[in-house]
CSV table of C-alpha atoms in Angstrom, one decimal:
chain,number,residue,atom,x,y,z
A,1387,MET,CA,-13.3,14.4,-5.5
A,1388,ARG,CA,-16.5,14.6,-3.4
A,1389,GLY,CA,-18.5,15.3,-6.6
A,1390,LEU,CA,-17.1,12.3,-8.2
A,1391,ALA,CA,-17.9,10.1,-5.2
A,1392,GLU,CA,-21.4,11.4,-5.1
A,1393,TYR,CA,-21.9,10.6,-8.8
A,1394,ILE,CA,-20.6,7.1,-8.2
A,1395,MET,CA,-23.1,6.5,-5.4
A,1396,ARG,CA,-26.1,7.6,-7.5
A,1397,GLY,CA,-26.5,4.1,-9.0
A,1398,ARG,CA,-24.9,1.1,-10.6
A,1399,LYS,CA,-24.9,2.7,-14.1
A,1400,GLN,CA,-23.0,5.7,-12.9
A,1401,ALA,CA,-20.5,3.6,-10.9
A,1402,THR,CA,-19.9,1.3,-13.9
A,1403,LEU,CA,-19.3,4.2,-16.1
A,1404,VAL,CA,-16.7,5.8,-13.9
A,1405,VAL,CA,-14.9,2.5,-13.3
A,1406,ALA,CA,-14.8,1.6,-17.0
A,1407,ILE,CA,-13.8,5.0,-18.3
A,1408,ALA,CA,-11.0,5.5,-15.6
A,1409,ALA,CA,-9.7,2.0,-16.3
A,1410,ALA,CA,-9.6,2.7,-20.1
A,1411,ILE,CA,-7.6,5.9,-19.7
A,1412,PRO,CA,-3.8,5.4,-19.2
A,1413,LEU,CA,-2.6,6.2,-15.7
A,1414,LEU,CA,-6.1,6.6,-14.3
A,1415,PHE,CA,-6.6,3.0,-13.2
A,1416,TRP,CA,-6.2,4.1,-9.6
A,1417,VAL,CA,-9.4,6.1,-9.9
A,1418,SER,CA,-11.2,3.1,-11.3
A,1419,ALA,CA,-9.9,1.0,-8.4
A,1420,ALA,CA,-10.9,3.6,-5.8
A,1421,ALA,CA,-14.4,3.9,-7.3
A,1422,LEU,CA,-14.8,0.2,-7.2
A,1423,ALA,CA,-13.6,0.1,-3.6
A,1424,LEU,CA,-16.1,2.8,-2.7
A,1425,VAL,CA,-19.0,0.7,-4.2
A,1426,ILE,CA,-17.9,-2.4,-2.4
A,1427,LEU,CA,-17.4,-0.7,0.9
A,1428,ARG,CA,-20.8,0.9,0.8
A,1429,ARG,CA,-23.0,-1.7,-0.9
A,1430,GLY,CA,-21.2,-5.0,-0.6
A,1431,LEU,CA,-19.5,-7.3,-2.9
A,1432,ASN,CA,-22.7,-8.9,-4.3
A,1433,GLU,CA,-24.1,-5.5,-5.3
A,1434,ALA,CA,-20.7,-4.6,-6.8
A,1435,LEU,CA,-20.3,-7.7,-9.0
A,1436,PRO,CA,-21.9,-6.2,-12.1
A,1437,VAL,CA,-19.7,-3.1,-11.7
A,1438,ILE,CA,-16.6,-5.3,-11.4
A,1439,ILE,CA,-17.5,-7.4,-14.5
A,1440,TRP,CA,-18.4,-4.5,-16.8
A,1441,GLY,CA,-16.1,-1.9,-15.4
A,1442,ALA,CA,-13.0,-4.0,-15.4
A,1443,LEU,CA,-13.3,-5.0,-19.1
A,1444,PRO,CA,-11.0,-2.2,-20.2
A,1445,ALA,CA,-8.4,-3.3,-17.6
A,1446,LEU,CA,-8.6,-6.8,-19.1
A,1447,ALA,CA,-8.0,-5.3,-22.5
A,1448,TRP,CA,-4.9,-3.6,-21.2
A,1449,ALA,CA,-3.7,-6.9,-19.7
A,1450,LEU,CA,-4.2,-8.7,-23.1
A,1451,MET,CA,-2.0,-5.9,-24.6
A,1452,GLY,CA,0.7,-6.6,-22.1
A,1453,ASP,CA,0.0,-4.1,-19.3
A,1454,LEU,CA,-1.2,-6.1,-16.3
A,1455,THR,CA,-1.0,-3.2,-13.8
A,1456,PRO,CA,-4.6,-1.8,-14.2
A,1457,LEU,CA,-6.2,-5.3,-13.8
A,1458,LEU,CA,-4.0,-6.2,-10.8
A,1459,VAL,CA,-4.6,-3.0,-9.0
A,1460,ILE,CA,-8.3,-3.0,-9.6
A,1461,LEU,CA,-8.8,-6.6,-8.5
A,1462,GLY,CA,-6.5,-6.2,-5.6
A,1463,ALA,CA,-8.3,-3.1,-4.3
A,1464,ALA,CA,-11.7,-4.8,-4.8
A,1465,GLY,CA,-10.6,-7.9,-2.8
A,1466,MET,CA,-9.2,-5.8,0.1
A,1467,ALA,CA,-12.3,-3.6,0.1
A,1468,ALA,CA,-14.5,-6.7,0.6
A,1469,LEU,CA,-12.2,-7.8,3.5
A,1470,LEU,CA,-12.3,-4.3,5.1
A,1471,ARG,CA,-16.1,-4.2,4.8
A,1472,GLU,CA,-16.4,-7.6,6.5
A,1473,LYS,CA,-13.7,-7.2,9.2
A,1474,GLN,CA,-13.7,-3.4,9.8
A,1475,GLU,CA,-10.0,-3.7,10.7
A,1476,TRP,CA,-7.1,-2.1,8.7
A,1477,SER,CA,-4.6,-4.5,10.4
A,1478,ASN,CA,-6.3,-7.4,8.6
A,1479,VAL,CA,-6.0,-5.6,5.3
A,1480,LEU,CA,-2.3,-4.9,5.9
A,1481,LEU,CA,-1.8,-8.7,6.5
A,1482,VAL,CA,-3.4,-9.5,3.2
A,1483,VAL,CA,-1.1,-7.1,1.4
A,1484,VAL,CA,1.8,-9.6,2.0
A,1485,PRO,CA,0.3,-12.6,0.1
A,1486,LEU,CA,-1.2,-10.3,-2.5
A,1487,GLY,CA,2.2,-8.7,-3.1
A,1488,VAL,CA,3.9,-12.1,-3.3
A,1489,ALA,CA,1.3,-13.3,-5.8
A,1490,TYR,CA,1.8,-10.2,-7.9
A,1491,ALA,CA,5.6,-10.7,-7.7
A,1492,LEU,CA,5.4,-14.4,-8.9
A,1493,LEU,CA,3.0,-13.5,-11.7
A,1494,LEU,CA,5.1,-10.6,-12.9
A,1495,MET,CA,8.3,-12.7,-12.7
A,1496,SER,CA,6.7,-15.3,-14.8
A,1497,VAL,CA,5.3,-12.9,-17.4
A,1498,LEU,CA,8.3,-10.4,-17.4
A,1499,GLY,CA,11.1,-12.9,-16.8
A,1500,GLU,CA,13.2,-11.8,-19.8
A,1501,PRO,CA,12.9,-8.0,-19.1
A,1502,LEU,CA,13.7,-8.6,-15.5
A,1503,GLN,CA,16.7,-10.6,-16.3
A,1504,ALA,CA,17.9,-8.0,-18.7
A,1505,LEU,CA,17.5,-5.3,-16.1
A,1506,ALA,CA,19.4,-7.4,-13.6
A,1507,VAL,CA,22.3,-7.8,-16.0
A,1508,GLN,CA,22.4,-4.0,-16.5
A,1509,ILE,CA,22.5,-3.4,-12.8
A,1510,GLN,CA,25.2,-6.0,-12.3
A,1511,GLU,CA,27.3,-4.5,-15.1
A,1512,ARG,CA,27.0,-0.9,-13.6
A,1513,LEU,CA,27.5,-1.9,-10.0
A,1514,PRO,CA,31.3,-2.1,-9.9
A,1515,GLN,CA,31.6,1.4,-11.4
A,1516,LEU,CA,29.0,2.8,-9.0
A,1517,MET,CA,30.9,1.2,-6.1
A,1518,ALA,CA,34.2,2.6,-7.4
A,1519,ASP,CA,32.7,6.1,-7.6
A,1520,MET,CA,31.7,5.8,-4.0
A,1521,GLY,CA,35.1,4.6,-3.0
A,1522,GLY,CA,34.2,1.0,-2.5
A,1523,SER,CA,34.5,-2.3,-4.3
A,1524,VAL,CA,32.7,-5.6,-4.9
A,1525,ASP,CA,34.5,-8.9,-4.9
A,1526,GLU,CA,33.6,-11.9,-7.1
A,1527,ALA,CA,31.8,-13.7,-4.3
A,1528,SER,CA,29.6,-10.7,-3.6
A,1529,MET,CA,28.9,-10.3,-7.3
A,1530,ALA,CA,27.8,-13.9,-7.6
A,1531,ARG,CA,25.6,-13.6,-4.6
A,1532,LEU,CA,24.1,-10.4,-6.0
A,1533,GLU,CA,23.4,-12.0,-9.3
A,1534,ALA,CA,21.3,-14.7,-7.6
A,1535,LEU,CA,19.3,-12.1,-5.7
A,1536,LEU,CA,18.7,-9.4,-8.3
A,1537,VAL,CA,15.8,-11.0,-10.2
A,1538,PRO,CA,13.8,-12.1,-7.1
A,1539,VAL,CA,14.4,-8.7,-5.4
A,1540,LEU,CA,13.3,-6.8,-8.6
A,1541,ALA,CA,10.2,-9.0,-8.8
A,1542,GLY,CA,9.5,-8.4,-5.2
A,1543,LEU,CA,9.8,-4.7,-5.7
A,1544,MET,CA,7.3,-4.8,-8.6
A,1545,GLY,CA,4.9,-6.9,-6.5
A,1546,ALA,CA,5.2,-4.5,-3.6
A,1547,VAL,CA,4.6,-1.5,-5.8
A,1548,HIS,CA,1.5,-3.0,-7.3
A,1549,ALA,CA,0.2,-4.1,-3.9
A,1550,LEU,CA,0.9,-0.5,-2.6
A,1551,MET,CA,-1.1,1.0,-5.5
A,1552,ALA,CA,-4.0,-1.3,-4.7
A,1553,LEU,CA,-3.9,-0.4,-1.0
A,1554,VAL,CA,-3.7,3.4,-1.7
A,1555,SER,CA,-6.7,3.0,-4.1
A,1556,LEU,CA,-8.6,1.4,-1.3
A,1557,MET,CA,-7.6,4.2,1.1
A,1558,ILE,CA,-8.9,6.7,-1.4
A,1559,GLY,CA,-12.1,4.9,-1.7
A,1560,ARG,CA,-12.5,4.7,2.1
A,1561,SER,CA,-11.8,8.4,2.4
A,1562,TRP,CA,-14.5,9.1,-0.2
A,1563,GLN,CA,-16.9,7.0,1.7
A,1564,ALA,CA,-16.1,8.8,5.0
A,1565,GLY,CA,-16.4,12.2,3.3
A,1566,LEU,CA,-19.9,11.3,2.1
A,1567,TYR,CA,-21.3,9.4,5.2
A,1568,ASN,CA,-19.0,10.0,8.2
A,1569,PRO,CA,-16.6,12.9,7.9
A,1570,GLY,CA,-13.4,12.2,9.8
A,1571,GLY,CA,-14.0,8.5,10.0
A,1572,PHE,CA,-11.1,7.5,7.7
A,1573,ARG,CA,-8.8,9.8,9.5
A,1574,ALA,CA,-9.8,8.2,12.8
A,1575,GLU,CA,-9.3,4.7,11.5
A,1576,PHE,CA,-5.9,5.5,10.1
A,1577,HIS,CA,-4.7,7.2,13.2
A,1578,ARG,CA,-5.6,4.1,15.2
A,1579,LEU,CA,-3.9,1.7,12.9
A,1580,ARG,CA,-1.3,-0.4,14.7
A,1581,LEU,CA,0.2,-3.9,14.2
A,1582,SER,CA,0.4,-6.5,17.0
A,1583,PRO,CA,3.9,-7.3,18.3
A,1584,LEU,CA,3.8,-10.8,16.9
A,1585,VAL,CA,2.8,-9.6,13.4
A,1586,ALA,CA,5.2,-6.7,13.4
A,1587,GLY,CA,8.1,-8.9,14.6
A,1588,ALA,CA,7.4,-11.5,12.0
A,1589,LEU,CA,7.3,-8.9,9.2
A,1590,LEU,CA,10.5,-7.4,10.4
A,1591,VAL,CA,12.3,-10.8,10.4
A,1592,LEU,CA,11.0,-11.5,6.9
A,1593,THR,CA,12.2,-8.1,5.7
A,1594,LEU,CA,15.7,-8.5,7.2
A,1595,PHE,CA,16.5,-12.1,6.7
A,1596,SER,CA,14.6,-13.4,3.6
A,1597,PRO,CA,17.4,-12.0,1.3
A,1598,GLN,CA,19.6,-14.6,2.9
A,1599,PHE,CA,17.7,-17.5,1.2
A,1600,GLY,CA,17.9,-17.0,-2.6
A,1601,GLN,CA,14.5,-16.8,-4.2
A,1602,MET,CA,12.8,-15.9,-0.9
A,1603,ALA,CA,14.4,-12.5,-1.3
A,1604,LEU,CA,11.3,-11.4,-3.1
A,1605,LEU,CA,9.5,-11.5,0.3
A,1606,ALA,CA,11.6,-8.6,1.7
A,1607,PRO,CA,10.0,-5.7,-0.2
A,1608,VAL,CA,6.5,-7.0,0.2
A,1609,ALA,CA,6.9,-7.8,4.0
A,1610,SER,CA,8.1,-4.2,4.5
A,1611,LEU,CA,4.9,-2.6,3.3
A,1612,PRO,CA,2.7,-3.2,6.3
A,1613,LEU,CA,5.4,-1.9,8.6
A,1614,LEU,CA,5.7,1.2,6.4
A,1615,ILE,CA,2.0,1.9,6.4
A,1616,ALA,CA,1.8,1.3,10.2
A,1617,GLY,CA,4.7,3.6,10.8
A,1618,LEU,CA,3.1,6.3,8.7
A,1619,ALA,CA,-0.2,5.8,10.6
A,1620,LEU,CA,1.8,6.3,13.9
A,1621,LEU,CA,3.3,9.6,12.7
A,1622,HIS,CA,-0.1,10.8,11.4
A,1623,GLY,CA,-1.7,9.8,14.8
A,1624,LEU,CA,1.0,11.6,16.8
A,1625,VAL,CA,0.5,14.8,14.7
A,1626,GLY,CA,-3.2,14.5,15.3
A,1627,ILE,CA,-2.9,13.9,19.0
A,1628,LYS,CA,-0.6,16.9,19.4
A,1629,LYS,CA,-2.7,19.0,17.1
A,1630,LEU,CA,0.3,20.0,15.1
A,1631,ALA,CA,0.1,21.9,11.8
A,1632,LEU,CA,-0.3,20.0,8.6
A,1633,VAL,CA,3.1,21.4,7.5
A,1634,TRP,CA,4.8,18.7,9.7
A,1635,LEU,CA,3.3,15.9,7.5
A,1636,VAL,CA,4.4,17.8,4.4
A,1637,ILE,CA,7.9,17.9,5.7
A,1638,LEU,CA,7.7,14.2,6.6
A,1639,TYR,CA,6.8,13.2,3.1
A,1640,ALA,CA,9.3,15.6,1.5
A,1641,VAL,CA,12.1,14.1,3.6
A,1642,PHE,CA,10.9,10.7,2.7
A,1643,VAL,CA,11.1,11.4,-1.0
A,1644,PHE,CA,14.6,12.8,-0.9
A,1645,ALA,CA,16.0,10.4,1.8
A,1646,ALA,CA,14.0,7.2,1.3
A,1647,GLN,CA,17.0,5.0,2.0
A,1648,ILE,CA,17.1,6.4,5.5
A,1649,MET,CA,13.4,7.1,6.2
A,1650,TYR,CA,12.0,3.8,5.0
A,1651,PRO,CA,13.8,1.6,7.5
A,1652,LEU,CA,13.4,4.2,10.2
A,1653,ILE,CA,9.6,4.3,9.8
A,1654,MET,CA,9.5,0.5,9.7
A,1655,PHE,CA,11.5,0.3,13.0
A,1656,LEU,CA,9.2,2.9,14.6
A,1657,ALA,CA,6.2,0.7,13.6
A,1658,PHE,CA,7.8,-2.3,15.3
A,1659,ILE,CA,8.6,-0.4,18.4
A,1660,ASP,CA,5.1,1.1,18.5
A,1661,SER,CA,3.6,-2.4,18.3
A,1662,LEU,CA,5.4,-3.1,21.6
A,1663,PHE,CA,4.8,0.2,23.5
A,1664,ASP,CA,1.8,1.9,21.8
A,1665,PHE,CA,3.1,5.5,21.7
A,1666,ARG,CA,-0.3,7.0,20.9
A,1667,ALA,CA,-1.9,5.6,24.0
A,1668,ARG,CA,1.0,6.9,26.1
A,1669,ILE,CA,1.0,10.4,24.6
A,1670,ALA,CA,-2.8,10.9,24.3
A,1671,PRO,CA,-4.3,13.4,26.8
A,1672,ALA,CA,-5.4,11.8,30.1
A,1673,GLN,CA,-8.8,13.6,30.0
A,1674,GLY,CA,-11.4,13.8,27.2
A,1675,PRO,CA,-11.7,11.7,24.1
A,1676,ARG,CA,-8.7,11.1,22.0
A,1677,ASP,CA,-8.4,12.9,18.7
A,1678,ASP,CA,-9.0,9.7,16.8
A,1679,ASP,CA,-11.8,8.3,18.9
A,1680,ASP,CA,-14.7,9.9,17.1
A,1681,SER,CA,-15.5,6.8,15.0
A,1682,ASN,CA,-16.1,3.2,15.7
A,1683,GLY,CA,-14.7,2.1,12.3
A,1684,GLN,CA,-18.1,2.0,10.6
A,1685,VAL,CA,-17.9,4.5,7.8
């Protein structure tokens, strides 16, 4: 990927070409979003405007054909890249993920209302059988409550997935930037990432209690994203401080894939606890620079 990043940085023409071609090819829109983020992070939003306009045209074409994902991810990554360049704080970017994900959820719910409703009906029809297979049951009151929550929760999940894709694209662009101009800079930034107690607490409350209020249930999946990313940053940081082998992170993500229903809330809770006690500061060696203190955030 370093060769691709170097090519993008050669000039506006090259950057526009990469962004446009990647956006036009199915399932490569994340490369387009990452390339655009790299341009914005290095040269600023004003310099990147022509790249955004011309490069995002294929994504607009996909949107007109009914696939909004490329356009949403590219524009979301571009907006967050501009914010990161200005503020130089990943915590601010994580806060923006929440309104961005909510906006995505509302847009997708309005555009895909009928498919979402059909999917909700299918889930509702299969749920009693699934519960019976697991030895449980669902009463009529629970089914009625579930029916009211399914569509907003599904919309929230879709919004959260799109916001996550935009955020990951930004991270890829930031890692490309660090690889070209400040090796290790992105790793240091990510290892330091930590939410404030107030923010972490508010996000946890939204995640746990918004499903109790009907349509507000769409907030739960979106509000959980910053906690998830902060929790993963904590685990990466601890591995870095302890200088553990990379295999520990491989195991972490493998377990996450196969036991997400357990790992997701556990990592969220760890992020909240870390916001209160700052585990990395407590575990870091008393002498010498910390593993993640080799960059001031300027990449």
